[in-house]
């Protein structure tokens, strides 16, 4: 039950409320599906001015309150990170929902199907946390996605930062849904840097299979520093055969594991084709 609702305009006021146990709310889309019977006090964080996207030379800072619609239209974010973030944001649910869902809510909700966390993991993003009486702190998204780690507890996510580089980066992004507004059955996101014909800094993130997205380290190791060819990709995909899959009602674990392999192969091909053409 919602005991109280606040909509502060100053970050300090929001932090004071959060420090005493109030719960942050962004787009509030998770309220529809929340099963909690806990008596809660809500702090709406969408009027704090944290809805800007700031592009610097070496990073883009995406405010907590940026909606997925805004992110999906953010033509000012350059290069591969911009193209990947726009593609992933536009893939989520429906336009009315994208108008409400915020970047911070999609991350902090920690839903296994959430579409931004796998992409932010592939992009080595960091999460900026604010807490009352403390200096802002930055946490690698990989650490935030570890079980039981929620660095924003008692405070809030203020922004997500994605590094930008001059390197020739490419991506492939595949997500399988039965209907356009369904949650993903499996997601594969690949980022890499082109070094002539070689694949460098390969990140292969699998989403929607387990409670949190994760990097497929064994597959990445099979690809790192190699030229793209069928044998290298086959070897990498074979390592996904023993991925643990959390059961859900959408499809069997075996099907979703196989799907993850198919989508990873497609994402790798897309990334590499892009690398060859660019
Ligand atoms: C029908 C439907 C379909 C959907 N389909 C998809 C989909 O396919 N893919 C997808 O990714 N998402 C999908 N979503 C959205 C997803 O399930 C969540 O509802 C959404 O990500 C929550 O974002 P929000 O901004 O509305 O957050 P809220 O609902 O406001 O909050 C969600 C959680 O984040 C916390 N939170 C919010 N803001 C902050 C902050 N600044 N700092 C710290 N904690 C914060 C809240 O306390 C809460 O725990 C769907 C939602 C619905 C209703």
CSV table of C-alpha atoms and ligand atoms in Angstrom, one decimal:
chain,number,residue,atom,x,y,z
A,1,UNK,CA,0.0,0.0,0.0
A,2,UNK,CA,1.2,3.5,-0.8
A,3,UNK,CA,1.3,5.4,2.5
A,4,UNK,CA,2.6,8.7,1.1
A,5,UNK,CA,3.8,10.2,-2.1
A,6,UNK,CA,6.4,13.0,-2.5
A,7,UNK,CA,7.5,14.8,-5.7
A,8,UNK,CA,10.5,16.9,-4.7
A,9,UNK,CA,12.3,19.3,-7.1
A,10,UNK,CA,15.6,19.3,-5.3
A,11,UNK,CA,18.0,16.3,-5.2
A,12,UNK,CA,18.8,17.0,-1.5
A,13,UNK,CA,15.1,16.8,-0.5
A,14,UNK,CA,14.8,13.4,-2.4
A,15,UNK,CA,17.9,12.1,-0.7
A,16,UNK,CA,16.6,13.0,2.8
A,17,UNK,CA,13.4,11.1,2.1
A,18,UNK,CA,15.2,8.1,0.7
A,19,UNK,CA,17.6,8.0,3.7
A,20,UNK,CA,14.7,7.5,6.0
A,21,UNK,CA,13.4,4.5,4.0
A,22,UNK,CA,11.2,6.0,1.3
A,23,UNK,CA,11.2,4.2,-2.1
A,24,UNK,CA,12.3,5.9,-5.3
A,25,UNK,CA,9.9,5.8,-8.2
A,26,UNK,CA,10.7,6.8,-11.8
A,27,UNK,CA,8.2,5.9,-14.5
A,28,UNK,CA,6.2,3.9,-12.0
A,29,UNK,CA,5.5,1.2,-14.6
A,30,UNK,CA,6.7,-1.5,-12.1
A,31,UNK,CA,3.9,-0.4,-9.7
A,32,UNK,CA,1.4,-2.2,-11.9
A,33,UNK,CA,3.1,-5.5,-11.5
A,34,UNK,CA,4.5,-5.1,-7.9
A,35,UNK,CA,3.2,-7.7,-5.5
A,36,UNK,CA,4.5,-6.1,-2.3
A,37,UNK,CA,2.0,-5.6,0.4
A,38,UNK,CA,4.5,-3.5,2.3
A,39,UNK,CA,3.4,-0.1,3.4
A,40,UNK,CA,5.6,2.3,1.3
A,41,UNK,CA,6.3,6.0,1.0
A,42,UNK,CA,7.2,6.9,-2.6
A,43,UNK,CA,9.6,9.6,-3.8
A,44,UNK,CA,9.0,10.5,-7.4
A,45,UNK,CA,12.5,11.3,-8.8
A,46,UNK,CA,11.3,12.5,-12.2
A,47,UNK,CA,11.2,16.3,-11.3
A,48,UNK,CA,14.8,16.5,-10.0
A,49,UNK,CA,16.2,17.7,-13.3
A,50,UNK,CA,17.9,14.4,-13.9
A,51,UNK,CA,16.5,13.9,-17.4
A,52,UNK,CA,19.4,15.2,-19.4
A,53,UNK,CA,21.8,13.4,-21.8
A,54,UNK,CA,25.2,15.0,-21.7
A,55,UNK,CA,27.7,14.1,-24.4
A,56,UNK,CA,31.4,14.7,-23.6
A,57,UNK,CA,34.5,13.8,-25.6
A,58,UNK,CA,35.1,10.5,-23.8
A,59,UNK,CA,31.7,9.7,-22.2
A,60,UNK,CA,28.0,10.2,-22.3
A,61,UNK,CA,26.1,10.8,-19.1
A,62,UNK,CA,22.5,9.6,-19.2
A,63,UNK,CA,20.4,11.1,-16.4
A,64,UNK,CA,18.4,8.7,-14.2
A,65,UNK,CA,15.0,10.2,-15.4
A,66,UNK,CA,15.7,9.9,-19.1
A,67,UNK,CA,12.9,7.9,-20.6
A,68,UNK,CA,13.4,5.1,-23.1
A,69,UNK,CA,11.6,7.2,-25.7
A,70,UNK,CA,14.1,10.0,-25.2
A,71,UNK,CA,17.0,7.5,-25.3
A,72,UNK,CA,15.6,5.8,-28.4
A,73,UNK,CA,15.6,9.2,-30.2
A,74,UNK,CA,19.0,10.4,-28.9
A,75,UNK,CA,20.7,11.1,-32.2
A,76,UNK,CA,23.4,13.2,-30.3
A,77,UNK,CA,25.0,10.1,-28.7
A,78,UNK,CA,27.7,9.3,-31.3
A,79,UNK,CA,29.2,6.1,-32.7
A,80,UNK,CA,28.5,2.5,-31.8
A,81,UNK,CA,27.3,3.2,-28.2
A,82,UNK,CA,24.7,5.7,-29.5
A,83,UNK,CA,23.4,3.3,-32.2
A,84,UNK,CA,23.2,0.4,-29.7
A,85,UNK,CA,21.5,2.3,-27.0
A,86,UNK,CA,18.9,3.7,-29.5
A,87,UNK,CA,18.2,0.2,-30.9
A,88,UNK,CA,17.8,-1.4,-27.5
A,89,UNK,CA,15.6,1.4,-26.1
A,90,UNK,CA,13.3,1.4,-29.1
A,91,UNK,CA,12.9,-2.4,-28.8
A,92,UNK,CA,11.3,-2.2,-25.3
A,93,UNK,CA,7.5,-2.8,-24.9
A,94,UNK,CA,5.3,-0.2,-26.5
A,95,UNK,CA,5.5,3.6,-27.2
A,96,UNK,CA,3.2,4.5,-24.2
A,97,UNK,CA,5.4,2.4,-21.9
A,98,UNK,CA,8.6,3.8,-23.3
A,99,UNK,CA,7.3,7.3,-22.6
A,100,UNK,CA,7.3,6.4,-18.9
A,101,UNK,CA,10.0,3.8,-18.3
A,102,UNK,CA,13.2,5.5,-17.1
A,103,UNK,CA,16.8,4.4,-17.5
A,104,UNK,CA,17.3,4.2,-13.7
A,105,UNK,CA,14.0,2.3,-13.2
A,106,UNK,CA,15.0,-0.2,-15.9
A,107,UNK,CA,18.4,-0.8,-14.2
A,108,UNK,CA,17.2,-0.7,-10.5
A,109,UNK,CA,14.2,-2.9,-11.2
A,110,UNK,CA,16.6,-5.8,-11.8
A,111,UNK,CA,14.1,-7.7,-13.8
A,112,UNK,CA,15.6,-10.7,-15.6
A,113,UNK,CA,14.0,-9.5,-18.9
A,114,UNK,CA,15.1,-5.8,-18.6
A,115,UNK,CA,16.6,-4.7,-21.9
A,116,UNK,CA,19.0,-2.0,-20.9
A,117,UNK,CA,21.2,-3.9,-18.4
A,118,UNK,CA,22.6,-6.3,-21.0
A,119,UNK,CA,23.5,-3.4,-23.3
A,120,UNK,CA,25.0,-1.3,-20.5
A,121,UNK,CA,27.1,-4.4,-19.4
A,122,UNK,CA,28.3,-4.8,-23.0
A,123,UNK,CA,29.2,-1.1,-23.1
A,124,UNK,CA,31.1,-1.1,-19.7
A,125,UNK,CA,28.7,1.5,-18.2
A,126,UNK,CA,29.0,2.8,-14.7
A,127,UNK,CA,26.1,3.7,-12.4
A,128,UNK,CA,26.3,7.0,-10.5
A,129,UNK,CA,24.7,6.8,-7.0
A,130,UNK,CA,23.7,9.6,-4.7
A,131,UNK,CA,23.1,9.3,-1.0
A,132,UNK,CA,22.4,11.9,1.7
A,133,UNK,CA,25.6,13.3,3.2
A,134,UNK,CA,27.9,11.4,0.9
A,135,UNK,CA,29.9,12.3,-2.2
A,136,UNK,CA,28.5,10.8,-5.4
A,137,UNK,CA,29.9,7.3,-6.1
A,138,UNK,CA,30.4,5.5,-9.4
A,139,UNK,CA,29.9,1.7,-9.6
A,140,UNK,CA,30.6,-0.5,-12.6
A,141,UNK,CA,27.3,-2.0,-13.9
A,142,UNK,CA,28.9,-5.4,-13.7
A,143,UNK,CA,29.2,-5.1,-9.9
A,144,UNK,CA,25.7,-3.7,-9.7
A,145,UNK,CA,24.3,-6.8,-11.4
A,146,UNK,CA,26.0,-9.2,-9.0
A,147,UNK,CA,23.5,-11.0,-6.7
A,148,UNK,CA,22.6,-9.0,-3.6
A,149,UNK,CA,24.6,-5.9,-4.6
A,150,UNK,CA,22.4,-2.8,-4.9
A,151,UNK,CA,24.8,0.2,-4.3
A,152,UNK,CA,21.8,2.6,-4.6
A,153,UNK,CA,20.0,1.2,-1.5
A,154,UNK,CA,19.2,4.1,0.9
A,155,UNK,CA,19.8,6.5,-2.0
A,156,UNK,CA,19.2,6.7,-5.7
A,157,UNK,CA,20.7,6.2,-9.1
A,158,UNK,CA,21.4,9.7,-10.5
A,159,UNK,CA,22.9,8.8,-13.9
A,160,UNK,CA,24.4,6.1,-16.0
A,161,UNK,CA,27.7,6.8,-17.8
A,162,UNK,CA,28.8,5.1,-21.0
A,163,UNK,CA,32.4,5.5,-22.1
A,164,UNK,CA,33.0,6.8,-25.7
A,165,UNK,CA,36.2,6.0,-27.6
A,166,UNK,CA,37.8,6.9,-30.9
A,167,UNK,CA,38.3,3.1,-31.6
A,168,UNK,CA,36.4,1.5,-34.4
A,169,UNK,CA,33.7,-0.2,-32.3
A,170,UNK,CA,30.9,-2.3,-33.7
A,171,UNK,CA,27.9,-4.2,-32.2
A,172,UNK,CA,25.3,-6.8,-32.9
A,173,UNK,CA,22.1,-6.9,-30.9
A,174,UNK,CA,19.5,-9.7,-31.0
A,175,UNK,CA,16.4,-10.1,-28.9
A,176,UNK,CA,13.7,-12.7,-29.4
A,177,UNK,CA,10.1,-12.0,-28.5
A,178,UNK,CA,6.8,-13.8,-29.5
A,179,UNK,CA,5.0,-10.4,-29.9
A,180,UNK,CA,6.4,-6.9,-30.1
A,181,UNK,CA,5.4,-6.1,-26.6
A,182,UNK,CA,6.5,-9.3,-25.0
A,183,UNK,CA,9.4,-9.8,-22.7
A,184,UNK,CA,12.5,-11.2,-24.3
A,185,UNK,CA,13.0,-15.0,-24.2
A,186,UNK,CA,16.7,-14.5,-24.8
A,187,UNK,CA,18.9,-11.6,-25.7
A,188,UNK,CA,22.5,-11.5,-27.1
A,189,UNK,CA,24.5,-8.3,-27.3
A,190,UNK,CA,28.0,-8.2,-28.8
A,191,UNK,CA,30.4,-5.3,-28.8
A,192,UNK,CA,33.9,-5.4,-30.2
A,193,UNK,CA,36.7,-3.3,-31.6
A,194,UNK,CA,37.9,-3.8,-35.1
A,195,UNK,CA,41.7,-4.3,-35.5
A,196,UNK,CA,42.1,-4.9,-39.1
A,197,UNK,CA,40.5,-8.4,-39.6
A,198,UNK,CA,40.9,-9.2,-35.9
A,199,UNK,CA,38.3,-9.0,-33.2
A,200,UNK,CA,39.4,-7.2,-30.0
A,201,UNK,CA,37.8,-6.4,-26.7
A,202,UNK,CA,35.0,-8.8,-27.5
A,203,UNK,CA,32.0,-8.5,-25.1
A,204,UNK,CA,29.2,-11.1,-25.5
A,205,UNK,CA,26.4,-10.6,-23.1
A,206,UNK,CA,23.5,-13.0,-22.7
A,207,UNK,CA,20.3,-11.6,-21.2
A,208,UNK,CA,16.9,-12.9,-20.1
A,209,UNK,CA,18.2,-16.4,-19.4
A,210,UNK,CA,19.2,-16.0,-15.8
A,211,UNK,CA,18.2,-13.6,-13.0
A,212,UNK,CA,20.8,-11.1,-14.3
A,213,UNK,CA,22.6,-10.7,-17.7
A,214,UNK,CA,26.1,-11.9,-17.8
A,215,UNK,CA,29.2,-11.9,-20.0
A,216,UNK,CA,29.8,-15.2,-21.7
A,217,UNK,CA,33.5,-15.3,-20.7
A,218,UNK,CA,34.4,-18.6,-22.3
A,219,UNK,CA,32.9,-17.6,-25.6
A,220,UNK,CA,34.6,-14.2,-25.5
A,221,UNK,CA,38.0,-16.0,-24.9
A,222,UNK,CA,37.5,-18.1,-28.0
A,223,UNK,CA,37.0,-15.0,-30.1
A,224,UNK,CA,39.4,-12.5,-28.7
A,225,UNK,CA,42.2,-11.5,-31.0
A,226,UNK,CA,41.0,-13.9,-33.8
A,227,UNK,CA,39.9,-13.3,-37.3
A,228,UNK,CA,36.2,-13.9,-37.8
A,229,UNK,CA,35.6,-17.3,-39.4
A,230,UNK,CA,33.1,-20.1,-39.1
A,231,UNK,CA,35.3,-22.3,-37.0
A,232,UNK,CA,36.0,-19.6,-34.4
A,233,UNK,CA,32.3,-18.7,-34.1
A,234,UNK,CA,31.4,-22.4,-33.8
A,235,UNK,CA,33.9,-22.9,-31.0
A,236,UNK,CA,32.5,-19.8,-29.2
A,237,UNK,CA,28.9,-20.9,-29.6
A,238,UNK,CA,29.7,-24.4,-28.4
A,239,UNK,CA,30.7,-23.0,-25.0
A,240,UNK,CA,27.1,-21.7,-24.5
A,241,UNK,CA,25.8,-25.3,-24.5
A,242,UNK,CA,26.1,-25.6,-20.7
A,243,UNK,CA,24.6,-22.2,-19.8
A,244,UNK,CA,22.4,-22.4,-16.7
A,245,UNK,CA,18.9,-21.1,-17.5
A,246,UNK,CA,16.4,-20.1,-14.8
A,247,UNK,CA,13.0,-21.7,-15.6
A,248,UNK,CA,10.1,-19.5,-16.6
A,249,UNK,CA,6.6,-20.1,-18.1
A,250,UNK,CA,7.5,-18.7,-21.5
A,251,UNK,CA,9.6,-21.6,-22.9
A,252,UNK,CA,11.7,-24.5,-21.7
A,253,UNK,CA,15.2,-24.0,-20.5
A,254,UNK,CA,16.6,-26.1,-23.4
A,255,UNK,CA,14.8,-24.0,-26.0
A,256,UNK,CA,15.9,-20.7,-24.5
A,257,UNK,CA,19.5,-22.0,-24.2
A,258,UNK,CA,19.5,-23.0,-27.8
A,259,UNK,CA,17.9,-19.6,-28.7
A,260,UNK,CA,20.8,-17.8,-26.9
A,261,UNK,CA,23.3,-19.7,-29.2
A,262,UNK,CA,21.4,-18.8,-32.3
A,263,UNK,CA,21.0,-15.1,-31.3
A,264,UNK,CA,24.7,-14.9,-30.3
A,265,UNK,CA,25.8,-16.3,-33.7
A,266,UNK,CA,23.6,-13.7,-35.4
A,267,UNK,CA,24.8,-10.9,-33.2
A,268,UNK,CA,28.5,-11.9,-33.9
A,269,UNK,CA,27.8,-12.0,-37.7
A,270,UNK,CA,26.1,-8.6,-37.6
A,271,UNK,CA,29.0,-7.0,-35.7
A,272,UNK,CA,31.6,-8.6,-37.9
A,273,UNK,CA,29.9,-7.6,-41.1
A,274,UNK,CA,29.7,-4.1,-39.9
A,275,UNK,CA,33.4,-4.2,-39.0
A,276,UNK,CA,34.2,-5.4,-42.5
A,277,UNK,CA,32.2,-2.7,-44.2
A,278,UNK,CA,33.2,0.2,-42.0
B,1,LIG,C1,3.4,-4.5,-19.8
B,1,LIG,C2,4.9,-4.2,-19.6
B,1,LIG,C3,5.8,-4.7,-20.5
B,1,LIG,C4,7.2,-4.4,-20.3
B,1,LIG,N1,8.1,-4.9,-21.2
B,1,LIG,C5,9.4,-4.6,-21.0
B,1,LIG,C6,10.4,-5.1,-21.8
B,1,LIG,O1,10.1,-5.9,-22.8
B,1,LIG,N2,11.7,-4.8,-21.6
B,1,LIG,C7,12.1,-4.0,-20.5
B,1,LIG,O2,13.2,-3.8,-20.3
B,1,LIG,N3,11.1,-3.5,-19.7
B,1,LIG,C8,9.8,-3.8,-19.9
B,1,LIG,N4,8.9,-3.2,-19.1
B,1,LIG,C9,9.3,-2.3,-18.0
B,1,LIG,C10,9.9,-3.0,-16.8
B,1,LIG,O3,9.2,-4.2,-16.5
B,1,LIG,C11,9.8,-2.1,-15.6
B,1,LIG,O4,8.5,-1.8,-15.3
B,1,LIG,C12,10.6,-0.8,-15.9
B,1,LIG,O5,11.9,-1.0,-16.3
B,1,LIG,C13,10.6,0.1,-14.6
B,1,LIG,O6,11.0,1.4,-15.0
B,1,LIG,P1,10.4,2.6,-14.3
B,1,LIG,O7,11.1,3.9,-14.7
B,1,LIG,O8,8.9,2.6,-14.6
B,1,LIG,O9,10.7,2.3,-12.8
B,1,LIG,P2,9.7,2.3,-11.5
B,1,LIG,O10,8.6,1.4,-11.8
B,1,LIG,O11,9.5,3.7,-11.1
B,1,LIG,O12,10.7,1.6,-10.5
B,1,LIG,C14,11.2,0.3,-10.7
B,1,LIG,C15,12.2,0.0,-9.6
B,1,LIG,O13,13.4,0.8,-9.7
B,1,LIG,C16,13.5,1.6,-8.5
B,1,LIG,N5,14.0,3.0,-9.0
B,1,LIG,C17,13.4,3.8,-9.9
B,1,LIG,N6,14.1,4.9,-10.1
B,1,LIG,C18,15.2,4.8,-9.3
B,1,LIG,C19,16.3,5.6,-9.1
B,1,LIG,N7,16.5,6.7,-9.8
B,1,LIG,N8,17.3,5.1,-8.2
B,1,LIG,C20,17.1,3.9,-7.6
B,1,LIG,N9,16.1,3.1,-7.7
B,1,LIG,C21,15.1,3.5,-8.6
B,1,LIG,C22,12.2,1.6,-7.8
B,1,LIG,O14,12.3,1.8,-6.5
B,1,LIG,C23,11.7,0.2,-8.2
B,1,LIG,O15,12.3,-0.7,-7.3
B,1,LIG,C24,7.5,-3.5,-19.2
B,1,LIG,C25,6.6,-3.0,-18.3
B,1,LIG,C26,5.3,-3.3,-18.5
B,1,LIG,C27,4.3,-2.8,-17.5
